[in-house]
GROMACS .gro file of C-alpha atoms in nm:
model
  354
    1MET     CA    1  16.479  -7.800  12.264
    2ASN     CA    2  16.470  -7.432  12.172
    3GLN     CA    3  16.214  -7.326  11.914
    4ARG     CA    4  16.370  -7.232  11.585
    5LYS     CA    5  16.382  -6.871  11.482
    6ARG     CA    6  16.143  -6.774  11.204
    7VAL     CA    7  16.237  -6.638  10.860
    8PHE     CA    8  16.012  -6.470  10.606
    9SER     CA    9  16.121  -6.404  10.249
   10GLY     CA   10  15.932  -6.314   9.937
   11ILE     CA   11  15.994  -6.307   9.564
   12GLN     CA   12  15.801  -6.149   9.280
   13PRO     CA   13  15.671  -6.364   8.993
   14THR     CA   14  15.829  -6.154   8.721
   15GLY     CA   15  15.900  -6.422   8.461
   16ASP     CA   16  16.129  -6.720   8.404
   17ALA     CA   17  16.374  -6.779   8.689
   18HIS     CA   18  16.734  -6.718   8.589
   19LEU     CA   19  17.078  -6.816   8.713
   20GLY     CA   20  17.091  -6.510   8.940
   21ASN     CA   21  16.772  -6.626   9.116
   22TYR     CA   22  16.904  -6.981   9.145
   23LEU     CA   23  17.247  -6.888   9.282
   24GLY     CA   24  17.147  -6.582   9.485
   25VAL     CA   25  16.807  -6.681   9.629
   26PHE     CA   26  16.685  -7.033   9.561
   27GLN     CA   27  16.991  -7.217   9.688
   28ARG     CA   28  16.999  -6.998  10.000
   29TRP     CA   29  16.631  -7.065  10.068
   30ALA     CA   30  16.688  -7.437  10.032
   31ARG     CA   31  16.972  -7.424  10.288
   32MET     CA   32  16.785  -7.210  10.544
   33VAL     CA   33  16.518  -7.471  10.616
   34ASP     CA   34  16.784  -7.670  10.800
   35GLU     CA   35  16.820  -7.391  11.060
   36TYR     CA   36  16.505  -7.183  11.058
   37GLU     CA   37  16.126  -7.212  11.038
   38CYS     CA   38  16.078  -7.064  10.693
   39PHE     CA   39  15.786  -6.887  10.529
   40TYR     CA   40  15.852  -6.836  10.154
   41CYS     CA   41  15.604  -6.620   9.973
   42ILE     CA   42  15.540  -6.557   9.601
   43VAL     CA   43  15.439  -6.190   9.631
   44ASP     CA   44  15.188  -6.158   9.347
   45LEU     CA   45  15.013  -5.860   9.514
   46HIS     CA   46  15.338  -5.666   9.482
   47ALA     CA   47  15.361  -5.767   9.119
   48ILE     CA   48  15.033  -5.598   9.024
   49THR     CA   49  15.162  -5.248   9.108
   50ARG     CA   50  15.282  -5.247   8.745
   51GLU     CA   51  15.081  -5.311   8.432
   52TYR     CA   52  15.018  -5.681   8.371
   53GLU     CA   53  14.791  -5.931   8.197
   54ARG     CA   54  14.578  -6.166   8.408
   55GLU     CA   55  14.679  -6.486   8.226
   56ASP     CA   56  15.043  -6.386   8.229
   57LEU     CA   57  15.038  -6.332   8.607
   58LEU     CA   58  14.881  -6.671   8.670
   59ARG     CA   59  15.140  -6.838   8.447
   60ARG     CA   60  15.422  -6.660   8.624
   61VAL     CA   61  15.302  -6.769   8.968
   62PHE     CA   62  15.283  -7.128   8.847
   63ASP     CA   63  15.625  -7.112   8.676
   64LEU     CA   64  15.790  -6.962   8.981
   65THR     CA   65  15.649  -7.233   9.205
   66VAL     CA   66  15.789  -7.495   8.964
   67SER     CA   67  16.130  -7.325   8.969
   68LEU     CA   68  16.145  -7.301   9.348
   69VAL     CA   69  16.054  -7.664   9.408
   70ALA     CA   70  16.273  -7.790   9.123
   71SER     CA   71  16.568  -7.598   9.277
   72GLY     CA   72  16.547  -7.810   9.592
   73ILE     CA   73  16.312  -7.610   9.814
   74ASP     CA   74  16.112  -7.880   9.993
   75PRO     CA   75  15.752  -7.764  10.049
   76GLU     CA   76  15.718  -8.025  10.327
   77ARG     CA   77  15.993  -7.854  10.528
   78CYS     CA   78  15.880  -7.490  10.482
   79THR     CA   79  15.564  -7.294  10.415
   80LEU     CA   80  15.557  -7.204  10.045
   81PHE     CA   81  15.257  -7.006   9.930
   82ALA     CA   82  15.124  -6.720   9.717
   83GLN     CA   83  15.060  -6.391   9.889
   84SER     CA   84  14.713  -6.332   9.742
   85HIS     CA   85  14.595  -6.668   9.875
   86VAL     CA   86  14.610  -6.532  10.231
   87ALA     CA   87  14.371  -6.239  10.263
   88GLU     CA   88  14.524  -6.131  10.595
   89HIS     CA   89  14.818  -5.974  10.412
   90SER     CA   90  14.586  -5.709  10.266
   91GLU     CA   91  14.395  -5.662  10.586
   92LEU     CA   92  14.707  -5.605  10.795
   93GLN     CA   93  14.846  -5.366  10.535
   94TRP     CA   94  14.536  -5.149  10.573
   95LEU     CA   95  14.564  -5.147  10.947
   96PHE     CA   96  14.935  -5.062  10.925
   97ASN     CA   97  14.851  -4.770  10.691
   98THR     CA   98  14.698  -4.600  10.998
   99VAL     CA   99  15.034  -4.589  11.181
  100THR     CA  100  15.253  -4.510  10.879
  101PRO     CA  101  15.319  -4.146  10.784
  102VAL     CA  102  15.286  -4.065  10.411
  103GLY     CA  103  15.609  -3.870  10.433
  104ASP     CA  104  15.803  -4.189  10.518
  105LEU     CA  105  15.665  -4.359  10.211
  106GLY     CA  106  15.751  -4.069   9.982
  107ARG     CA  107  16.114  -4.084  10.094
  108MET     CA  108  16.158  -4.449   9.993
  109THR     CA  109  16.437  -4.467   9.736
  110GLN     CA  110  16.259  -4.725   9.520
  111PHE     CA  111  15.943  -4.510   9.506
  112LYS     CA  112  16.148  -4.209   9.400
  113GLU     CA  113  16.320  -4.410   9.125
  114LYS     CA  114  16.001  -4.573   8.991
  115SER     CA  115  15.793  -4.253   9.002
  116GLN     CA  116  16.059  -4.027   8.852
  117GLY     CA  117  15.947  -3.857   8.535
  118ARG     CA  118  15.592  -3.988   8.563
  119GLU     CA  119  15.294  -3.755   8.594
  120SER     CA  120  15.098  -4.005   8.794
  121VAL     CA  121  15.168  -4.327   8.983
  122ASN     CA  122  14.922  -4.570   9.145
  123ALA     CA  123  14.877  -4.568   9.522
  124GLY     CA  124  14.996  -4.926   9.535
  125LEU     CA  125  15.346  -4.819   9.438
  126LEU     CA  126  15.350  -4.568   9.725
  127ASN     CA  127  15.213  -4.822   9.973
  128TYR     CA  128  15.431  -5.107   9.853
  129PRO     CA  129  15.655  -5.091  10.165
  130VAL     CA  130  15.354  -5.105  10.396
  131LEU     CA  131  15.238  -5.428  10.232
  132GLN     CA  132  15.594  -5.555  10.265
  133ALA     CA  133  15.583  -5.476  10.637
  134ALA     CA  134  15.250  -5.662  10.663
  135ASP     CA  135  15.401  -5.961  10.482
  136ILE     CA  136  15.684  -5.985  10.733
  137LEU     CA  137  15.504  -5.897  11.055
  138LEU     CA  138  15.200  -6.109  10.984
  139TYR     CA  139  15.416  -6.411  11.061
  140ARG     CA  140  15.609  -6.231  11.334
  141ALA     CA  141  15.934  -6.314  11.157
  142ASP     CA  142  16.261  -6.277  11.345
  143PHE     CA  143  16.479  -6.251  11.032
  144VAL     CA  144  16.444  -6.140  10.674
  145PRO     CA  145  16.713  -6.215  10.417
  146VAL     CA  146  16.724  -5.902  10.202
  147GLY     CA  147  16.949  -5.754   9.941
  148GLU     CA  148  17.101  -5.409   9.959
  149ASP     CA  149  16.814  -5.260   9.760
  150GLN     CA  150  16.558  -5.375  10.020
  151ARG     CA  151  16.732  -5.265  10.342
  152GLN     CA  152  16.538  -4.938  10.355
  153HIS     CA  153  16.206  -5.125  10.327
  154LEU     CA  154  16.307  -5.360  10.610
  155GLU     CA  155  16.389  -5.059  10.829
  156LEU     CA  156  16.043  -4.926  10.759
  157SER     CA  157  15.898  -5.263  10.868
  158ARG     CA  158  16.086  -5.228  11.193
  159GLU     CA  159  15.950  -4.874  11.236
  160VAL     CA  160  15.595  -4.990  11.169
  161ALA     CA  161  15.633  -5.260  11.435
  162ARG     CA  162  15.763  -4.997  11.685
  163ARG     CA  163  15.480  -4.754  11.612
  164TRP     CA  164  15.209  -5.020  11.635
  165ASN     CA  165  15.353  -5.164  11.953
  166ALA     CA  166  15.379  -4.823  12.115
  167ARG     CA  167  15.016  -4.751  12.044
  168PHE     CA  168  14.848  -5.091  12.094
  169GLY     CA  169  15.087  -5.286  12.317
  170ASP     CA  170  15.399  -5.490  12.257
  171PHE     CA  171  15.332  -5.773  12.016
  172PHE     CA  172  15.532  -5.755  11.694
  173PRO     CA  173  15.905  -5.838  11.694
  174GLU     CA  174  16.135  -5.599  11.509
  175PRO     CA  175  16.269  -5.817  11.226
  176GLU     CA  176  16.643  -5.821  11.168
  177THR     CA  177  16.842  -5.858  10.849
  178LEU     CA  178  16.963  -6.211  10.801
  179VAL     CA  179  17.324  -6.189  10.686
  180GLY     CA  180  17.413  -6.491  10.480
  181THR     CA  181  17.594  -6.624  10.176
  182GLY     CA  182  17.346  -6.537   9.905
  183SER     CA  183  17.548  -6.469   9.590
  184ARG     CA  184  17.522  -6.149   9.385
  185VAL     CA  185  17.547  -6.263   9.027
  186ARG     CA  186  17.637  -6.022   8.747
  187GLY     CA  187  17.446  -6.043   8.424
  188LEU     CA  188  17.577  -6.115   8.076
  189ASP     CA  189  17.674  -5.749   8.039
  190GLY     CA  190  17.933  -5.797   8.315
  191VAL     CA  191  17.818  -5.479   8.493
  192ALA     CA  192  17.470  -5.492   8.647
  193LYS     CA  193  17.332  -5.782   8.853
  194MET     CA  194  17.141  -6.040   8.653
  195SER     CA  195  16.795  -5.894   8.590
  196LYS     CA  196  16.514  -5.968   8.348
  197SER     CA  197  16.449  -5.597   8.305
  198LYS     CA  198  16.804  -5.554   8.170
  199ASP     CA  199  16.782  -5.865   7.946
  200ASN     CA  200  17.117  -5.987   8.078
  201THR     CA  201  16.998  -6.319   8.217
  202VAL     CA  202  17.028  -6.690   8.146
  203ARG     CA  203  16.718  -6.901   8.217
  204MET     CA  204  16.766  -7.147   8.497
  205ILE     CA  205  16.599  -7.433   8.313
  206ALA     CA  206  16.739  -7.350   7.970
  207GLU     CA  207  16.835  -7.647   7.754
  208PRO     CA  208  17.200  -7.671   7.651
  209ASP     CA  209  17.149  -7.511   7.310
  210GLU     CA  210  16.979  -7.209   7.470
  211LEU     CA  211  17.245  -7.192   7.738
  212TRP     CA  212  17.514  -7.170   7.470
  213ALA     CA  213  17.320  -6.909   7.272
  214ARG     CA  214  17.302  -6.687   7.580
  215LEU     CA  215  17.642  -6.751   7.739
  216ARG     CA  216  17.836  -6.702   7.414
  217THR     CA  217  17.717  -6.335   7.416
  218ALA     CA  218  17.856  -6.271   7.771
  219VAL     CA  219  18.103  -5.983   7.807
  220THR     CA  220  18.450  -6.095   7.907
  221ASP     CA  221  18.781  -5.924   7.987
  222PRO     CA  222  18.775  -5.603   7.771
  223ALA     CA  223  19.154  -5.622   7.736
  224ARG     CA  224  19.133  -5.944   7.534
  225VAL     CA  225  19.069  -5.803   7.188
  226ARG     CA  226  19.237  -6.095   7.012
  227LYS     CA  227  19.272  -6.457   7.114
  228ASP     CA  228  19.646  -6.425   7.170
  229ASP     CA  229  19.601  -6.126   7.412
  230PRO     CA  230  19.682  -6.232   7.771
  231GLY     CA  231  19.374  -6.201   7.989
  232ASN     CA  232  19.285  -6.114   8.349
  233PRO     CA  233  19.024  -6.370   8.462
  234HIS     CA  234  18.955  -6.174   8.780
  235VAL     CA  235  18.778  -5.898   8.587
  236CYS     CA  236  18.595  -6.145   8.364
  237ASN     CA  237  18.233  -6.226   8.441
  238VAL     CA  238  18.246  -6.561   8.263
  239PHE     CA  239  18.531  -6.670   8.496
  240ALA     CA  240  18.323  -6.547   8.790
  241LEU     CA  241  18.041  -6.782   8.686
  242HIS     CA  242  18.291  -7.069   8.667
  243GLU     CA  243  18.321  -7.036   9.044
  244PHE     CA  244  17.967  -7.174   9.081
  245PHE     CA  245  17.980  -7.451   8.824
  246THR     CA  246  18.343  -7.560   8.779
  247ASP     CA  247  18.561  -7.747   9.026
  248ALA     CA  248  18.869  -7.580   9.179
  249ASP     CA  249  19.129  -7.774   8.978
  250ALA     CA  250  18.961  -7.693   8.648
  251ARG     CA  251  18.921  -7.325   8.747
  252GLU     CA  252  19.290  -7.301   8.829
  253GLU     CA  253  19.378  -7.445   8.488
  254ILE     CA  254  19.140  -7.198   8.313
  255GLU     CA  255  19.291  -6.911   8.506
  256ILE     CA  256  19.648  -6.998   8.397
  257ARG     CA  257  19.554  -7.067   8.036
  258CYS     CA  258  19.363  -6.738   8.018
  259GLN     CA  259  19.654  -6.536   8.162
  260THR     CA  260  19.896  -6.696   7.911
  261ALA     CA  261  19.655  -6.664   7.617
  262ASP     CA  262  19.659  -7.044   7.582
  263ILE     CA  263  19.275  -7.042   7.575
  264GLY     CA  264  19.033  -6.804   7.407
  265CYS     CA  265  18.714  -6.662   7.550
  266VAL     CA  266  18.492  -6.870   7.321
  267ALA     CA  267  18.648  -7.194   7.453
  268CYS     CA  268  18.613  -7.066   7.811
  269LYS     CA  269  18.243  -6.995   7.749
  270ARG     CA  270  18.199  -7.339   7.598
  271MET     CA  271  18.341  -7.506   7.908
  272LEU     CA  272  18.112  -7.295   8.127
  273THR     CA  273  17.809  -7.386   7.919
  274ASP     CA  274  17.882  -7.759   7.948
  275ASN     CA  275  17.927  -7.736   8.325
  276VAL     CA  276  17.610  -7.530   8.375
  277ALA     CA  277  17.409  -7.774   8.161
  278GLU     CA  278  17.539  -8.071   8.360
  279ASP     CA  279  17.494  -7.908   8.702
  280LEU     CA  280  17.137  -7.803   8.634
  281ALA     CA  281  17.027  -8.124   8.456
  282PRO     CA  282  16.849  -8.251   8.773
  283VAL     CA  283  16.673  -7.915   8.812
  284ARG     CA  284  16.549  -7.925   8.455
  285ALA     CA  285  16.426  -8.286   8.505
  286ARG     CA  286  16.235  -8.198   8.825
  287ALA     CA  287  16.084  -7.895   8.655
  288ALA     CA  288  15.965  -8.105   8.361
  289GLU     CA  289  15.812  -8.354   8.599
  290LEU     CA  290  15.619  -8.084   8.784
  291ARG     CA  291  15.499  -7.926   8.464
  292ALA     CA  292  15.372  -8.266   8.353
  293HIS     CA  293  15.166  -8.284   8.676
  294PRO     CA  294  15.028  -7.931   8.735
  295GLU     CA  295  14.785  -8.064   8.998
  296ARG     CA  296  15.091  -8.134   9.218
  297VAL     CA  297  15.197  -7.769   9.189
  298LEU     CA  298  14.851  -7.655   9.285
  299GLU     CA  299  14.849  -7.892   9.584
  300ILE     CA  300  15.177  -7.741   9.703
  301LEU     CA  301  15.037  -7.387   9.686
  302HIS     CA  302  14.706  -7.482   9.854
  303ALA     CA  303  14.879  -7.666  10.134
  304GLY     CA  304  15.124  -7.384  10.193
  305ALA     CA  305  14.846  -7.125  10.194
  306GLY     CA  306  14.655  -7.333  10.450
  307ARG     CA  307  14.949  -7.335  10.689
  308ALA     CA  308  15.010  -6.964  10.628
  309ARG     CA  309  14.644  -6.876  10.692
  310ALA     CA  310  14.645  -7.062  11.021
  311GLU     CA  311  14.944  -6.860  11.141
  312ALA     CA  312  14.803  -6.537  10.998
  313ALA     CA  313  14.472  -6.598  11.179
  314ARG     CA  314  14.654  -6.620  11.516
  315THR     CA  315  14.826  -6.285  11.449
  316MET     CA  316  14.512  -6.111  11.330
  317GLU     CA  317  14.310  -6.227  11.628
  318VAL     CA  318  14.544  -6.030  11.853
  319VAL     CA  319  14.566  -5.733  11.613
  320ARG     CA  320  14.189  -5.699  11.572
  321ASP     CA  321  14.135  -5.726  11.949
  322ARG     CA  322  14.398  -5.464  12.030
  323MET     CA  323  14.272  -5.224  11.765
  324GLY     CA  324  13.902  -5.282  11.840
  325VAL     CA  325  13.799  -5.399  11.489
  326GLY     CA  326  13.638  -5.713  11.353
  327ALA     CA  327  13.308  -5.884  11.420
  328ALA     CA  328  13.437  -6.117  11.692
  329THR     CA  329  13.599  -5.823  11.873
  330LEU     CA  330  13.277  -5.624  11.857
  331ASP     CA  331  13.069  -5.914  11.983
  332GLY     CA  332  13.297  -5.968  12.280
  333GLY     CA  333  13.331  -5.593  12.352
  334LEU     CA  334  12.957  -5.530  12.346
  335ALA     CA  335  12.888  -5.832  12.562
  336GLN     CA  336  13.130  -5.695  12.821
  337LEU     CA  337  12.990  -5.340  12.800
  338HIS     CA  338  12.629  -5.455  12.842
  339ARG     CA  339  12.690  -5.714  13.110
  340PRO     CA  340  12.425  -5.659  13.382
  341ALA     CA  341  12.551  -5.496  13.699
  342PRO     CA  342  12.563  -5.729  14.005
  343ALA     CA  343  12.254  -5.711  14.223
  344VAL     CA  344  12.285  -5.518  14.549
  345GLY     CA  345  12.365  -5.759  14.828
  346SER     CA  346  12.467  -6.037  14.595
  347GLU     CA  347  12.790  -6.222  14.648
  348ALA     CA  348  12.957  -6.036  14.360
  349GLY     CA  349  12.845  -5.698  14.490
  350ALA     CA  350  12.870  -5.756  14.864
  351LYS     CA  351  13.119  -5.550  15.056
  352PRO     CA  352  13.410  -5.724  15.228
  353GLY     CA  353  13.314  -5.828  15.575
  354ALA     CA  354  12.941  -5.807  15.513
   0.00000   0.00000   0.00000
């Protein structure tokens, strides 16, 4: 049987997981384990390129682990771990720095956006894409599922692999974009994608009262000023969310009633809230169970890091040897350099035919 292709994907621990994470990332991750060998990483080293509090970071890593597992990502069928628990990520980043031109990093769109208008930025922000390349290539991933905003970073990872291979010998695969069905979910503003920085999100494990408090504020069809104005559900973000949580027959009924002004936006939001609450009830229950047993969450992270370190060690053994760094490489190299020359006339030094 052919060995499965390998996927690497990472997510920052930036706060409570929201519906956009659940629909656009978590569900896709849960499905991919059926087809690929998956390494899923909570990239906490990337998260510290911005200001943060220690306790808050630890809580966010824990909370994200809970959200991922509660969403159906089985840690027994994939390698789920935190980036900082595998030291080889940082080591490989440093080694990749030596084959990555500073000019390439300065041209990264995200670096330009995040550094714009600031007198000074930390070096981590500039080197963010090199660490991302190390994340991916450390596990010699074949595919990376990325959004449009990360395509440039993935191309840099491919370029880093090419440069390193050209200098030290072919070893790293050039990872490809994994095209899939991850959903892009607009936020409550109906314009931008759901994002905590824009405060347009709905928490994935929100209780029904909180769901209603958030969803009732969602922007709908701007043409529906009054309840008796006919609407266009195809420009309404609330109707777009119904696609994920409401069955086809009910959606068709909502569409007709919206177009004929037989239903108002508040009632439409109420139906959506009820459906979201029902659909995510098992997720909330699993999350509550995990929070009640934090030792289980820690076991998951420790086990995942152990598997990740074993794979990372195999990669770094080759990398250190090819680049001539590391204690084991030095020991072996010196032993070879200082091996005594064969004695004259010995079997090893005898001329053919002697």
